[in-house]
């Protein structure tokens, strides 16, 4: 089952083959922040900003999650890193 980025019930991203693929896209888009808990001050953990969440989804009829992943990887190689 493919995964996508959601805010509330709105699908915000294309569908990707795995949850890890969506995390990469969210990270490259600046939607991932590091959070430090009191218990784990030395090890911040990445979380999605605001009300974003990654959920399983059905791809759109014309959509190919594997192609979306390949396109995102190509775009990440071509674009400068966020914040530079």
Short mmCIF file of C-alpha atoms in Angstrom, two decimals, residues 31-83:
data_model
loop_
_atom_site.label_atom_id
_atom_site.label_comp_id
_atom_site.label_asym_id
_atom_site.label_seq_id
_atom_site.Cartn_x
_atom_site.Cartn_y
_atom_site.Cartn_z
CA UNK A 31 8.37 19.87 6.93
CA UNK A 32 10.42 17.81 9.40
CA UNK A 33 11.67 19.28 12.67
CA UNK A 34 13.82 17.76 15.40
CA UNK A 35 12.17 17.47 18.80
CA UNK A 36 13.97 16.86 22.04
CA UNK A 37 12.09 15.25 24.90
CA UNK A 38 13.10 15.57 28.54
CA UNK A 39 13.89 11.85 28.63
CA UNK A 40 16.07 11.93 25.50
CA UNK A 41 17.82 15.31 25.54
CA UNK A 42 20.87 13.88 23.79
CA UNK A 43 18.90 12.31 20.95
CA UNK A 44 16.44 14.59 19.14
CA UNK A 45 13.94 12.73 17.01
CA UNK A 46 12.46 13.93 13.73
CA UNK A 47 8.74 14.73 13.67
CA UNK A 48 6.46 16.30 11.11
CA UNK A 49 5.72 19.98 11.57
CA UNK A 50 2.20 21.29 12.36
CA UNK A 51 -0.63 18.79 11.80
CA UNK A 52 1.08 16.84 9.05
CA UNK A 53 1.04 13.07 9.12
CA UNK A 54 2.01 10.21 6.84
CA UNK A 55 -0.72 7.70 6.13
CA UNK A 56 -1.41 4.82 3.78
CA UNK A 57 -3.47 5.86 0.76
CA UNK A 58 -4.76 4.74 -2.57
CA UNK A 59 -2.90 6.32 -5.49
CA UNK A 60 -4.89 8.37 -7.95
CA UNK A 61 -5.95 6.35 -11.02
CA UNK A 62 -3.27 7.95 -13.23
CA UNK A 63 -0.58 7.89 -10.54
CA UNK A 64 2.45 5.57 -10.31
CA UNK A 65 4.05 5.66 -6.82
CA UNK A 66 7.34 4.21 -8.13
CA UNK A 67 7.54 6.97 -10.78
CA UNK A 68 6.74 9.59 -8.11
CA UNK A 69 9.66 8.26 -6.04
CA UNK A 70 12.04 8.36 -9.00
CA UNK A 71 10.92 11.90 -9.87
CA UNK A 72 11.41 13.07 -6.26
CA UNK A 73 14.89 11.53 -6.10
CA UNK A 74 15.84 13.21 -9.39
CA UNK A 75 14.48 16.55 -8.20
CA UNK A 76 16.39 16.25 -4.91
CA UNK A 77 19.64 15.76 -6.82
CA UNK A 78 18.98 18.76 -9.08
CA UNK A 79 17.74 21.27 -6.49
CA UNK A 80 19.98 22.97 -3.93
CA UNK A 81 19.35 21.84 -0.35
CA UNK A 82 16.68 23.74 1.56
CA UNK A 83 18.15 26.64 3.51
#
